[in-house]
Amino acid sequence: MKNKLVATFSSLSINRLFLIDAVGALLSAIMLGIVLPQFHHHIGLPVVVLRLLAIPAFFFFLYSATCFILHKSKKSSLLKLISIANILYALITLSILIYNFDEILWLGWLYFIGEVLIVVILAIQEWSTAIK
């Protein structure tokens, strides 16, 4: 089962990765910009921090959706760019978590560690696909 999942994930096309990235980034932007601010007392981060993290997520959505829709010849270069941006986003998120370590509640840790793991796994797959 595990090998089949890894094989399926590693055989994703560049276009499919842009689609996955766009959907994930939109979901993150909605969660960080709309949903989590309503529950910021249970997350442990101020609303302004949550909304600031939503901004790059929204721009990543626009970028990946545009790359998915448009048929450009250099999509592997574009995929490398979003891969690097995703890693930087994960590092910034981890920095915010470390800076606010004492204030973040268990629900906040659960959400952000999950998000960072997903983003990093996706970024690694994007990079691997782009350099093939």
PDB file of C-alpha atoms in Angstrom, residues 52-123:
ATOM      1  CA  LEU A  52      -0.591  37.938   7.206  1.00  0.00           C
ATOM      2  CA  LEU A  53       0.113  34.251   6.561  1.00  0.00           C
ATOM      3  CA  ALA A  54      -2.997  34.111   4.353  1.00  0.00           C
ATOM      4  CA  ILE A  55      -1.582  36.724   1.975  1.00  0.00           C
ATOM      5  CA  PRO A  56       1.257  34.653   0.463  1.00  0.00           C
ATOM      6  CA  ALA A  57      -1.013  31.598   0.423  1.00  0.00           C
ATOM      7  CA  PHE A  58      -3.498  33.531  -1.710  1.00  0.00           C
ATOM      8  CA  PHE A  59      -0.767  34.697  -4.090  1.00  0.00           C
ATOM      9  CA  PHE A  60       0.530  31.115  -4.345  1.00  0.00           C
ATOM     10  CA  PHE A  61      -3.007  30.097  -5.295  1.00  0.00           C
ATOM     11  CA  LEU A  62      -3.112  32.733  -8.045  1.00  0.00           C
ATOM     12  CA  TYR A  63       0.328  31.721  -9.329  1.00  0.00           C
ATOM     13  CA  SER A  64      -0.330  27.969  -9.365  1.00  0.00           C
ATOM     14  CA  ALA A  65      -3.833  28.349 -10.823  1.00  0.00           C
ATOM     15  CA  THR A  66      -2.449  30.560 -13.591  1.00  0.00           C
ATOM     16  CA  CYS A  67       0.329  28.067 -14.318  1.00  0.00           C
ATOM     17  CA  PHE A  68      -2.220  25.243 -14.391  1.00  0.00           C
ATOM     18  CA  ILE A  69      -4.531  27.082 -16.809  1.00  0.00           C
ATOM     19  CA  LEU A  70      -1.918  28.518 -19.161  1.00  0.00           C
ATOM     20  CA  HIS A  71       0.004  26.296 -21.518  1.00  0.00           C
ATOM     21  CA  LYS A  72       3.567  27.538 -21.292  1.00  0.00           C
ATOM     22  CA  SER A  73       6.591  25.711 -22.553  1.00  0.00           C
ATOM     23  CA  LYS A  74       8.789  26.276 -19.483  1.00  0.00           C
ATOM     24  CA  LYS A  75       6.487  24.836 -16.838  1.00  0.00           C
ATOM     25  CA  SER A  76       9.328  22.998 -15.086  1.00  0.00           C
ATOM     26  CA  SER A  77      10.993  26.342 -14.298  1.00  0.00           C
ATOM     27  CA  LEU A  78       7.692  27.675 -13.023  1.00  0.00           C
ATOM     28  CA  LEU A  79       7.282  24.565 -10.859  1.00  0.00           C
ATOM     29  CA  LYS A  80      10.760  25.087  -9.374  1.00  0.00           C
ATOM     30  CA  LEU A  81       9.770  28.634  -8.452  1.00  0.00           C
ATOM     31  CA  ILE A  82       6.629  27.602  -6.541  1.00  0.00           C
ATOM     32  CA  SER A  83       8.606  24.800  -4.895  1.00  0.00           C
ATOM     33  CA  ILE A  84      11.132  27.310  -3.551  1.00  0.00           C
ATOM     34  CA  ALA A  85       8.316  29.678  -2.525  1.00  0.00           C
ATOM     35  CA  ASN A  86       6.606  26.839  -0.642  1.00  0.00           C
ATOM     36  CA  ILE A  87       9.803  25.994   1.246  1.00  0.00           C
ATOM     37  CA  LEU A  88      10.265  29.663   2.155  1.00  0.00           C
ATOM     38  CA  TYR A  89       6.635  29.829   3.319  1.00  0.00           C
ATOM     39  CA  ALA A  90       7.193  26.753   5.494  1.00  0.00           C
ATOM     40  CA  LEU A  91      10.356  28.288   6.978  1.00  0.00           C
ATOM     41  CA  ILE A  92       8.576  31.572   7.712  1.00  0.00           C
ATOM     42  CA  THR A  93       5.700  29.677   9.318  1.00  0.00           C
ATOM     43  CA  LEU A  94       8.134  27.672  11.461  1.00  0.00           C
ATOM     44  CA  SER A  95       9.882  30.913  12.456  1.00  0.00           C
ATOM     45  CA  ILE A  96       6.560  32.388  13.559  1.00  0.00           C
ATOM     46  CA  LEU A  97       5.821  29.232  15.542  1.00  0.00           C
ATOM     47  CA  ILE A  98       9.195  29.401  17.283  1.00  0.00           C
ATOM     48  CA  TYR A  99       8.849  33.129  17.984  1.00  0.00           C
ATOM     49  CA  ASN A 100       5.374  32.588  19.501  1.00  0.00           C
ATOM     50  CA  PHE A 101       6.221  29.238  21.088  1.00  0.00           C
ATOM     51  CA  ASP A 102       4.760  30.029  24.519  1.00  0.00           C
ATOM     52  CA  GLU A 103       1.499  31.475  23.186  1.00  0.00           C
ATOM     53  CA  ILE A 104       0.515  28.789  20.681  1.00  0.00           C
ATOM     54  CA  LEU A 105      -2.054  26.309  21.939  1.00  0.00           C
ATOM     55  CA  TRP A 106      -2.265  22.617  21.026  1.00  0.00           C
ATOM     56  CA  LEU A 107      -4.826  23.264  18.273  1.00  0.00           C
ATOM     57  CA  GLY A 108      -2.500  25.840  16.739  1.00  0.00           C
ATOM     58  CA  TRP A 109       0.424  23.422  16.857  1.00  0.00           C
ATOM     59  CA  LEU A 110      -1.711  20.700  15.297  1.00  0.00           C
ATOM     60  CA  TYR A 111      -2.830  22.920  12.414  1.00  0.00           C
ATOM     61  CA  PHE A 112       0.520  24.530  11.655  1.00  0.00           C
ATOM     62  CA  ILE A 113       2.683  21.421  11.949  1.00  0.00           C
ATOM     63  CA  GLY A 114       0.232  19.648   9.641  1.00  0.00           C
ATOM     64  CA  GLU A 115       0.295  22.510   7.163  1.00  0.00           C
ATOM     65  CA  VAL A 116       4.088  22.747   7.186  1.00  0.00           C
ATOM     66  CA  LEU A 117       4.469  18.993   6.656  1.00  0.00           C
ATOM     67  CA  ILE A 118       2.056  19.012   3.723  1.00  0.00           C
ATOM     68  CA  VAL A 119       3.700  22.066   2.148  1.00  0.00           C
ATOM     69  CA  VAL A 120       7.211  20.614   2.490  1.00  0.00           C
ATOM     70  CA  ILE A 121       6.187  17.225   1.074  1.00  0.00           C
ATOM     71  CA  LEU A 122       4.507  18.961  -1.856  1.00  0.00           C
ATOM     72  CA  ALA A 123       7.516  21.237  -2.431  1.00  0.00           C
TER      73      ALA A 123
END
